[in-house]
């Protein structure tokens, strides 16, 4: 049976890292290659022993596809390609290709330089890995080889995030990566056509949540900023250039305008240059509004938000500063943090996840005393706020996506089967499809029902139409007879006569014969007549004829009678037929009568 | 230098939004796939909601967002979403849902017959809510039954559509242990236990039966104190929980916007009254609800007349009815309404948090569910 195999790599109840293997039509594809951010040792890397016990992965994988630049989806890529070994193609969208190496290098620096770890990839490895990357455009079909093709769809979520359609022959799979079904201020919503893949693969993590509205998240952000400003405090917002910075700036700008606030807002120049650069490059990946903004003006030209100078950090009074990097692990944001941490009127708002080893991670875990360089300790007295703005689909979103793509089967990874029975039931009932939930490290085999395209000769088609009305439609399958010719990669259905002609063969007719002996004293013609009468009485519904040339015919079976030369009472019945089964019945009847 | 255009401005920062920064401590806005008319606590952190479409509907048990529940280090918690912890399917609409305290059992009614469905909400090993039994009602009126959970340790459910068919059924045996003796087929607006053995059967006519299940004689109904409203006025009522300060009080609310507070021992008299600031034309009486705050003295919430939930401080009310202004009005459902047409969206249900004094949940006919913790502006002003 044709089948597709899906294995989420990982173990136990692991969530927090994506690396999925798919075997389809003889091809092996790795979807994402994420780092598990919760572990400090080798457990953070995916376990590739499922693919091969030792040695390089190149010959076992046809390609690797990365959905977006978050570390839990691409963090282990340089480890996989350079330390385990893989030289085949790695596909990702243009923005992902541009942003990935920056995040990977940051991550490497933190892990190796700050935490002193050794079993980790180097800067050179990141560069070598990126050389293997082939960038994808949206909605463009890419032939990985003769049989395997892939296509990227817009996923929303972060800049450059894609959902991927993978096709081999007539079997296909769609992997969603992380996606979002509601547009936000700088990204559109995920979209896919009714591609009807055999399997739609998605995360289960958000399928059992109902998201709080964006307005309420923004409200909380503005409330916290406003309260801090009102008491004369300073707000530090460490951001990654391509994260929510632009969105949060728009929010503050409109709020300041509306409330007629006077406190200064700054953003560090490094931030604006990078962000402008990337947004310009990837303008098609953002939403309508941002595109309009770019056309009208420079994205970071605001009335109330100005470029930051490091000396401003010492100015008295309230202010808001956006600074990089986002995890407070180095640079300007860390410098500002050190100055402001000691004052309880101040606030730091962390708008995203922070990697272990960073100051950001420590303060989000409630640490109030930090060890800085040179054994100095920093007392964290300012207010720490963790806000999540990342855009994810929820229970409603997953149903919308299934409605859009119309998959034949659904597969959810990273969930506990016992905690997902309701969702599984809901999907199965609403869409009448199977919902699979393989555990980490387990392979789910999904049987597919691929349609095989066959060319049909015009003659055969006309003959079929003459037999039974209008051309068959996809809802009412019809059985038909013909000869299938498989030559090279083509399949053709033709009439048997045409096939014989093409093959240069003559048609042969086969007839079978059987001799039955009876003892009967009557004359030949009498005996034959009695046989005829008998058959007519027991084989009702069949055409039985007694022909003038002394044969009896039952349908197309011919019965001839003759008597043995030596003994006139020994009659011999010669039965001959082409291929019908009814003859066996006839033979039995004749024998038992006597 | 670019300016934001007017549409973008309103989209980002509208009046209500700005106001909400000062008027709410916490605010969460959710959109369910299908609207609910029920919100019922199943623990201190979880609520059940269910759909009311004519055919198949979902029952969902939702875990409140961790950020809302966090006591210390609230700022370090970013989790704002509901988690669907258990779910199941009902064959018809769910108009009433009650959780039986001390169990993982819930009872529902479909609003068009008197029978009840009994559900197992599921434990740690499974996330499926399953139907385990049915309980027959006595009524053939085609009206839905009201349901109340017993307060005693045995799992019991009180149900009925009219005063003549109220039954107390033991869920373990499935047997009825008490039948209310009444000939009047007065349609009920609610049933409520006020102690282990005493319950109130509140009728839409305004009559309230105080029933002691240990007594043998038929209880007499207490009519509402005379009000200005004419015939055809409908009533709903709520008794203050025994834990709240002040001896048992009952608040009644009429479809003409009159509120009457009575002492539980003298339901025919009125301790105080008021005329509430509500629209009285266009609503479904089944959805109108009045409830006492479990943790905030003298406060009641009223909803269902419109798209808002109003909180009133009844301590200021006097014996003579006067127009009352709400202490707080939650307008979130109106403001963020998802309706395409211009008809107002109606609030279908509200509940108070059992412990947090100013936290409520409310649901509206457009599928929205809000969780809000409001700020008492009058207290702030002092």
Short mmCIF file of N, CA and C in Angstrom, two decimals, chain A residues 185 205-213 215-220 222-224 226-227 230 250-251 253-255 257-259 289 292-293 296-297 301-303 306 363-366 384-388 394-396 399 403 417-423 425-426 429-430, chain B residues 1-5 8-18 20-34 56 58-60 62 67 73-89 124-130 335-336 338:
data_model
loop_
_atom_site.label_atom_id
_atom_site.label_comp_id
_atom_site.label_asym_id
_atom_site.label_seq_id
_atom_site.Cartn_x
_atom_site.Cartn_y
_atom_site.Cartn_z
N UNK A 185 -0.17 44.02 12.97
CA UNK A 185 0.21 45.31 12.40
C UNK A 185 1.32 45.24 11.37
N UNK A 205 0.62 22.31 20.09
CA UNK A 205 0.79 23.21 21.23
C UNK A 205 -0.30 24.27 21.36
N UNK A 206 -0.68 24.87 20.27
CA UNK A 206 -1.64 25.97 20.38
C UNK A 206 -3.05 25.53 20.04
N UNK A 207 -3.17 24.27 19.62
CA UNK A 207 -4.49 23.81 19.20
C UNK A 207 -5.46 23.72 20.35
N UNK A 208 -4.94 23.71 21.57
CA UNK A 208 -5.85 23.61 22.70
C UNK A 208 -5.89 24.91 23.49
N UNK A 209 -5.58 26.02 22.85
CA UNK A 209 -5.71 27.29 23.56
C UNK A 209 -6.70 28.18 22.84
N UNK A 210 -7.18 29.18 23.56
CA UNK A 210 -7.99 30.23 22.94
C UNK A 210 -7.25 31.53 23.25
N UNK A 211 -6.80 32.20 22.20
CA UNK A 211 -5.93 33.36 22.36
C UNK A 211 -6.65 34.59 22.89
N UNK A 212 -5.99 35.29 23.80
CA UNK A 212 -6.45 36.60 24.24
C UNK A 212 -6.24 37.56 23.07
N UNK A 213 -7.07 38.57 22.97
CA UNK A 213 -7.00 39.45 21.80
C UNK A 213 -5.72 40.27 21.81
N UNK A 215 -5.58 43.41 21.17
CA UNK A 215 -5.85 44.69 21.83
C UNK A 215 -5.55 44.64 23.32
N UNK A 216 -5.88 43.50 23.94
CA UNK A 216 -5.64 43.40 25.37
C UNK A 216 -4.16 43.30 25.68
N UNK A 217 -3.41 42.63 24.81
CA UNK A 217 -1.96 42.58 25.03
C UNK A 217 -1.37 43.98 24.90
N UNK A 218 -1.85 44.70 23.88
CA UNK A 218 -1.36 46.05 23.66
C UNK A 218 -1.77 46.97 24.81
N UNK A 219 -2.95 46.75 25.29
CA UNK A 219 -3.46 47.56 26.40
C UNK A 219 -2.56 47.40 27.62
N UNK A 220 -2.21 46.16 27.88
CA UNK A 220 -1.35 45.88 29.02
C UNK A 220 0.00 46.57 28.85
N UNK A 222 0.69 49.30 27.05
CA UNK A 222 0.56 50.76 27.22
C UNK A 222 0.32 51.13 28.68
N UNK A 223 -0.46 50.31 29.35
CA UNK A 223 -0.76 50.57 30.77
C UNK A 223 0.51 50.58 31.59
N UNK A 224 1.36 49.57 31.35
CA UNK A 224 2.60 49.47 32.12
C UNK A 224 3.53 50.64 31.81
N UNK A 226 2.69 53.59 30.65
CA UNK A 226 2.09 54.82 31.16
C UNK A 226 2.26 54.96 32.67
N UNK A 227 2.03 53.86 33.39
CA UNK A 227 2.17 53.92 34.85
C UNK A 227 3.60 54.28 35.25
N UNK A 230 4.29 57.93 34.46
CA UNK A 230 3.57 58.82 35.39
C UNK A 230 4.29 58.95 36.72
N UNK A 250 4.74 52.09 16.73
CA UNK A 250 3.48 52.66 16.21
C UNK A 250 2.48 52.84 17.35
N UNK A 251 2.43 51.84 18.21
CA UNK A 251 1.50 51.85 19.33
C UNK A 251 1.79 53.02 20.26
N UNK A 253 3.55 55.72 19.63
CA UNK A 253 3.40 56.99 18.92
C UNK A 253 1.95 57.46 18.96
N UNK A 254 1.02 56.55 18.63
CA UNK A 254 -0.39 56.95 18.60
C UNK A 254 -0.89 57.25 20.01
N UNK A 255 -0.42 56.51 20.97
CA UNK A 255 -0.82 56.73 22.36
C UNK A 255 -0.34 58.08 22.86
N UNK A 257 0.39 60.65 21.10
CA UNK A 257 -0.32 61.69 20.38
C UNK A 257 -1.69 61.90 21.01
N UNK A 258 -2.36 60.82 21.27
CA UNK A 258 -3.71 60.85 21.80
C UNK A 258 -3.76 61.44 23.21
N UNK A 259 -2.80 61.07 24.03
CA UNK A 259 -2.78 61.50 25.43
C UNK A 259 -1.97 62.77 25.63
N UNK A 289 -0.28 47.49 5.26
CA UNK A 289 -0.05 48.74 5.99
C UNK A 289 1.40 49.16 5.96
N UNK A 292 2.43 50.37 2.62
CA UNK A 292 1.94 51.74 2.40
C UNK A 292 2.84 52.73 3.11
N UNK A 293 3.20 52.34 4.36
CA UNK A 293 4.05 53.21 5.17
C UNK A 293 5.37 53.48 4.46
N UNK A 296 4.97 55.87 1.64
CA UNK A 296 4.74 57.25 2.05
C UNK A 296 5.93 57.86 2.75
N UNK A 297 6.57 57.06 3.60
CA UNK A 297 7.66 57.66 4.38
C UNK A 297 8.61 56.58 4.87
N UNK A 301 10.19 57.10 10.84
CA UNK A 301 10.04 58.54 11.04
C UNK A 301 8.81 58.79 11.89
N UNK A 302 9.01 59.08 13.12
CA UNK A 302 7.88 59.32 14.02
C UNK A 302 7.98 60.73 14.59
N UNK A 303 6.84 61.22 15.03
CA UNK A 303 6.80 62.57 15.60
C UNK A 303 7.37 62.56 17.00
N UNK A 306 12.50 59.54 18.80
CA UNK A 306 13.75 60.09 18.26
C UNK A 306 14.91 59.11 18.38
N UNK A 363 16.53 37.47 34.62
CA UNK A 363 15.54 38.33 35.30
C UNK A 363 14.12 37.83 35.07
N UNK A 364 13.90 37.18 33.93
CA UNK A 364 12.56 36.63 33.72
C UNK A 364 12.30 35.44 34.61
N UNK A 365 13.34 34.86 35.16
CA UNK A 365 13.17 33.78 36.12
C UNK A 365 13.15 34.29 37.54
N UNK A 366 13.07 35.58 37.69
CA UNK A 366 12.89 36.16 39.02
C UNK A 366 14.17 36.51 39.74
N UNK A 384 10.16 44.17 36.44
CA UNK A 384 10.40 43.35 35.25
C UNK A 384 9.07 42.86 34.70
N UNK A 385 8.80 43.12 33.44
CA UNK A 385 7.54 42.67 32.83
C UNK A 385 7.85 41.82 31.61
N UNK A 386 7.21 40.66 31.54
CA UNK A 386 7.38 39.75 30.41
C UNK A 386 6.08 39.79 29.62
N UNK A 387 6.18 40.20 28.37
CA UNK A 387 4.97 40.26 27.55
C UNK A 387 5.16 39.50 26.28
N UNK A 388 4.20 38.69 25.94
CA UNK A 388 4.34 37.91 24.73
C UNK A 388 3.47 38.51 23.64
N UNK A 394 -4.63 29.48 17.20
CA UNK A 394 -5.18 28.76 18.34
C UNK A 394 -6.18 27.71 17.84
N UNK A 395 -7.01 27.21 18.74
CA UNK A 395 -7.93 26.13 18.39
C UNK A 395 -8.80 26.50 17.19
N UNK A 396 -9.23 27.74 17.17
CA UNK A 396 -10.07 28.19 16.07
C UNK A 396 -9.24 28.27 14.79
N UNK A 399 -8.65 25.00 12.91
CA UNK A 399 -9.83 24.58 12.15
C UNK A 399 -9.93 25.38 10.84
N UNK A 403 -9.78 23.89 7.00
CA UNK A 403 -10.84 24.25 6.06
C UNK A 403 -10.25 24.78 4.76
N UNK A 417 -1.05 12.40 23.58
CA UNK A 417 -2.28 11.85 22.99
C UNK A 417 -3.46 11.89 23.95
N UNK A 418 -3.21 11.61 25.21
CA UNK A 418 -4.31 11.56 26.19
C UNK A 418 -4.93 12.93 26.38
N UNK A 419 -4.14 13.98 26.20
CA UNK A 419 -4.66 15.33 26.41
C UNK A 419 -5.21 15.91 25.12
N UNK A 420 -5.27 15.13 24.05
CA UNK A 420 -5.66 15.70 22.77
C UNK A 420 -6.85 14.95 22.17
N UNK A 421 -7.44 14.07 22.96
CA UNK A 421 -8.51 13.23 22.41
C UNK A 421 -9.69 14.07 21.92
N UNK A 422 -10.01 15.11 22.65
CA UNK A 422 -11.14 15.96 22.27
C UNK A 422 -10.87 16.63 20.94
N UNK A 423 -9.68 17.19 20.79
CA UNK A 423 -9.34 17.88 19.55
C UNK A 423 -9.35 16.91 18.38
N UNK A 425 -11.09 14.18 18.16
CA UNK A 425 -12.48 13.87 17.87
C UNK A 425 -13.14 15.00 17.11
N UNK A 426 -12.84 16.21 17.50
CA UNK A 426 -13.45 17.38 16.86
C UNK A 426 -13.06 17.46 15.40
N UNK A 429 -14.61 14.55 13.42
CA UNK A 429 -16.05 14.70 13.16
C UNK A 429 -16.33 15.81 12.16
N UNK A 430 -15.68 16.94 12.36
CA UNK A 430 -16.03 18.09 11.52
C UNK A 430 -15.59 17.90 10.07
N UNK B 1 7.22 64.47 7.05
CA UNK B 1 6.98 63.68 8.26
C UNK B 1 5.58 63.10 8.17
N UNK B 2 5.44 61.82 8.26
CA UNK B 2 4.13 61.21 8.06
C UNK B 2 3.21 61.33 9.27
N UNK B 3 1.96 61.38 9.02
CA UNK B 3 0.97 61.37 10.10
C UNK B 3 0.15 60.10 9.96
N UNK B 4 -0.37 59.58 11.03
CA UNK B 4 -1.25 58.41 10.95
C UNK B 4 -2.58 58.90 10.40
N UNK B 5 -3.19 58.16 9.51
CA UNK B 5 -4.50 58.65 9.04
C UNK B 5 -5.58 58.29 10.06
N UNK B 8 -6.54 54.64 11.02
CA UNK B 8 -5.53 53.92 11.77
C UNK B 8 -5.53 54.34 13.22
N UNK B 9 -5.71 55.62 13.44
CA UNK B 9 -5.75 56.21 14.75
C UNK B 9 -6.82 55.55 15.61
N UNK B 10 -8.03 55.53 15.06
CA UNK B 10 -9.15 54.95 15.81
C UNK B 10 -8.92 53.48 16.06
N UNK B 11 -8.36 52.85 15.07
CA UNK B 11 -8.12 51.42 15.20
C UNK B 11 -7.17 51.14 16.36
N UNK B 12 -6.16 51.92 16.45
CA UNK B 12 -5.15 51.65 17.46
C UNK B 12 -5.60 52.09 18.85
N UNK B 13 -6.15 53.22 18.94
CA UNK B 13 -6.37 53.82 20.26
C UNK B 13 -7.74 54.51 20.29
N UNK B 14 -8.77 53.76 20.65
CA UNK B 14 -10.08 54.42 20.69
C UNK B 14 -10.44 54.82 22.12
N UNK B 15 -11.53 55.54 22.26
CA UNK B 15 -11.92 56.10 23.56
C UNK B 15 -11.99 55.05 24.65
N UNK B 16 -12.68 53.98 24.34
CA UNK B 16 -12.90 52.95 25.36
C UNK B 16 -11.59 52.34 25.78
N UNK B 17 -10.74 52.14 24.79
CA UNK B 17 -9.42 51.57 25.02
C UNK B 17 -8.62 52.44 25.98
N UNK B 18 -8.62 53.73 25.73
CA UNK B 18 -7.88 54.66 26.58
C UNK B 18 -8.46 54.65 27.99
N UNK B 20 -10.01 52.34 29.39
CA UNK B 20 -9.82 51.04 30.05
C UNK B 20 -8.50 50.96 30.80
N UNK B 21 -7.55 51.79 30.44
CA UNK B 21 -6.26 51.75 31.13
C UNK B 21 -6.44 52.11 32.59
N UNK B 22 -7.41 53.01 32.84
CA UNK B 22 -7.66 53.44 34.21
C UNK B 22 -8.77 52.63 34.86
N UNK B 23 -9.71 52.15 34.05
CA UNK B 23 -10.91 51.54 34.65
C UNK B 23 -10.80 50.04 34.88
N UNK B 24 -9.82 49.38 34.28
CA UNK B 24 -9.64 47.95 34.53
C UNK B 24 -8.24 47.68 35.01
N UNK B 25 -8.12 46.79 36.00
CA UNK B 25 -6.80 46.34 36.38
C UNK B 25 -6.34 45.30 35.36
N UNK B 26 -7.24 44.36 35.10
CA UNK B 26 -6.95 43.32 34.11
C UNK B 26 -8.09 43.25 33.13
N UNK B 27 -7.77 42.94 31.88
CA UNK B 27 -8.81 42.78 30.88
C UNK B 27 -8.34 41.76 29.85
N UNK B 28 -9.16 40.75 29.64
CA UNK B 28 -8.84 39.73 28.64
C UNK B 28 -10.05 39.56 27.74
N UNK B 29 -9.83 39.52 26.44
CA UNK B 29 -10.94 39.40 25.49
C UNK B 29 -10.71 38.19 24.60
N UNK B 30 -11.67 37.29 24.59
CA UNK B 30 -11.55 36.06 23.80
C UNK B 30 -12.70 35.94 22.83
N UNK B 31 -12.46 35.17 21.78
CA UNK B 31 -13.50 34.90 20.81
C UNK B 31 -13.66 33.39 20.69
N UNK B 32 -14.80 32.88 21.14
CA UNK B 32 -15.05 31.45 20.98
C UNK B 32 -15.51 31.21 19.55
N UNK B 33 -15.41 29.95 19.10
CA UNK B 33 -15.92 29.63 17.76
C UNK B 33 -17.44 29.81 17.73
N UNK B 34 -18.11 29.44 18.82
CA UNK B 34 -19.57 29.57 18.88
C UNK B 34 -19.97 30.19 20.21
N UNK B 56 -25.56 19.89 16.90
CA UNK B 56 -24.41 19.55 17.73
C UNK B 56 -23.68 20.78 18.29
N UNK B 58 -20.40 22.09 21.29
CA UNK B 58 -19.26 21.71 22.12
C UNK B 58 -19.46 22.16 23.54
N UNK B 59 -18.99 21.33 24.48
CA UNK B 59 -18.86 21.78 25.87
C UNK B 59 -17.37 21.93 26.08
N UNK B 60 -16.93 23.00 26.67
CA UNK B 60 -15.50 23.21 26.90
C UNK B 60 -15.25 23.56 28.35
N UNK B 62 -12.50 25.45 30.43
CA UNK B 62 -11.38 26.34 30.14
C UNK B 62 -10.63 26.69 31.42
N UNK B 67 -1.65 34.37 33.90
CA UNK B 67 -1.29 35.72 34.27
C UNK B 67 -2.34 36.33 35.20
N UNK B 73 4.77 37.88 41.46
CA UNK B 73 5.50 37.87 40.19
C UNK B 73 4.58 37.82 38.98
N UNK B 74 3.48 38.54 39.09
CA UNK B 74 2.53 38.59 37.98
C UNK B 74 3.21 39.08 36.71
N UNK B 75 4.14 40.01 36.88
CA UNK B 75 4.80 40.59 35.71
C UNK B 75 5.65 39.60 34.96
N UNK B 76 6.09 38.54 35.65
CA UNK B 76 6.97 37.59 34.99
C UNK B 76 6.20 36.54 34.21
N UNK B 77 4.89 36.58 34.33
CA UNK B 77 4.08 35.59 33.63
C UNK B 77 3.49 36.22 32.38
N UNK B 78 3.78 35.64 31.23
CA UNK B 78 3.29 36.24 29.99
C UNK B 78 2.03 35.56 29.48
N UNK B 79 1.61 34.47 30.16
CA UNK B 79 0.54 33.63 29.63
C UNK B 79 -0.84 34.27 29.78
N UNK B 80 -1.46 34.67 28.67
CA UNK B 80 -2.74 35.36 28.71
C UNK B 80 -3.90 34.57 28.12
N UNK B 81 -3.62 33.35 27.65
CA UNK B 81 -4.64 32.62 26.91
C UNK B 81 -5.43 31.65 27.78
N UNK B 82 -6.63 31.31 27.32
CA UNK B 82 -7.41 30.24 27.91
C UNK B 82 -6.80 28.93 27.43
N UNK B 83 -6.81 27.94 28.29
CA UNK B 83 -6.39 26.62 27.84
C UNK B 83 -7.63 25.72 27.87
N UNK B 84 -7.89 25.03 26.76
CA UNK B 84 -9.03 24.11 26.74
C UNK B 84 -8.56 22.83 27.40
N UNK B 85 -8.98 22.59 28.64
CA UNK B 85 -8.46 21.41 29.34
C UNK B 85 -9.33 20.17 29.14
N UNK B 86 -10.61 20.38 28.91
CA UNK B 86 -11.48 19.25 28.61
C UNK B 86 -12.53 19.71 27.61
N UNK B 87 -12.98 18.77 26.76
CA UNK B 87 -14.01 19.15 25.79
C UNK B 87 -14.89 17.96 25.48
N UNK B 88 -16.12 18.24 25.05
CA UNK B 88 -17.04 17.17 24.69
C UNK B 88 -18.09 17.69 23.74
N UNK B 89 -18.97 16.79 23.33
CA UNK B 89 -20.02 17.17 22.37
C UNK B 89 -21.40 16.90 22.93
N UNK B 124 -7.37 13.70 34.89
CA UNK B 124 -6.05 13.99 34.34
C UNK B 124 -5.71 13.08 33.18
N UNK B 125 -6.35 11.93 33.11
CA UNK B 125 -5.93 10.94 32.13
C UNK B 125 -6.60 11.12 30.77
N UNK B 126 -7.63 11.96 30.74
CA UNK B 126 -8.29 12.14 29.45
C UNK B 126 -8.83 13.55 29.37
N UNK B 127 -8.92 14.07 28.17
CA UNK B 127 -9.44 15.44 28.05
C UNK B 127 -10.85 15.44 27.48
N UNK B 128 -11.52 14.30 27.53
CA UNK B 128 -12.85 14.23 26.93
C UNK B 128 -13.94 14.33 27.99
N UNK B 129 -14.94 15.15 27.73
CA UNK B 129 -16.12 15.27 28.59
C UNK B 129 -17.15 14.29 28.02
N UNK B 130 -17.57 13.35 28.86
CA UNK B 130 -18.49 12.32 28.35
C UNK B 130 -19.85 12.38 29.04
N UNK B 335 -18.29 47.45 22.47
CA UNK B 335 -17.19 48.12 21.78
C UNK B 335 -16.47 47.20 20.81
N UNK B 336 -16.24 45.98 21.21
CA UNK B 336 -15.50 45.11 20.31
C UNK B 336 -16.41 44.10 19.64
N UNK B 338 -18.40 41.82 17.18
CA UNK B 338 -17.98 41.27 15.90
C UNK B 338 -19.13 41.22 14.90
#
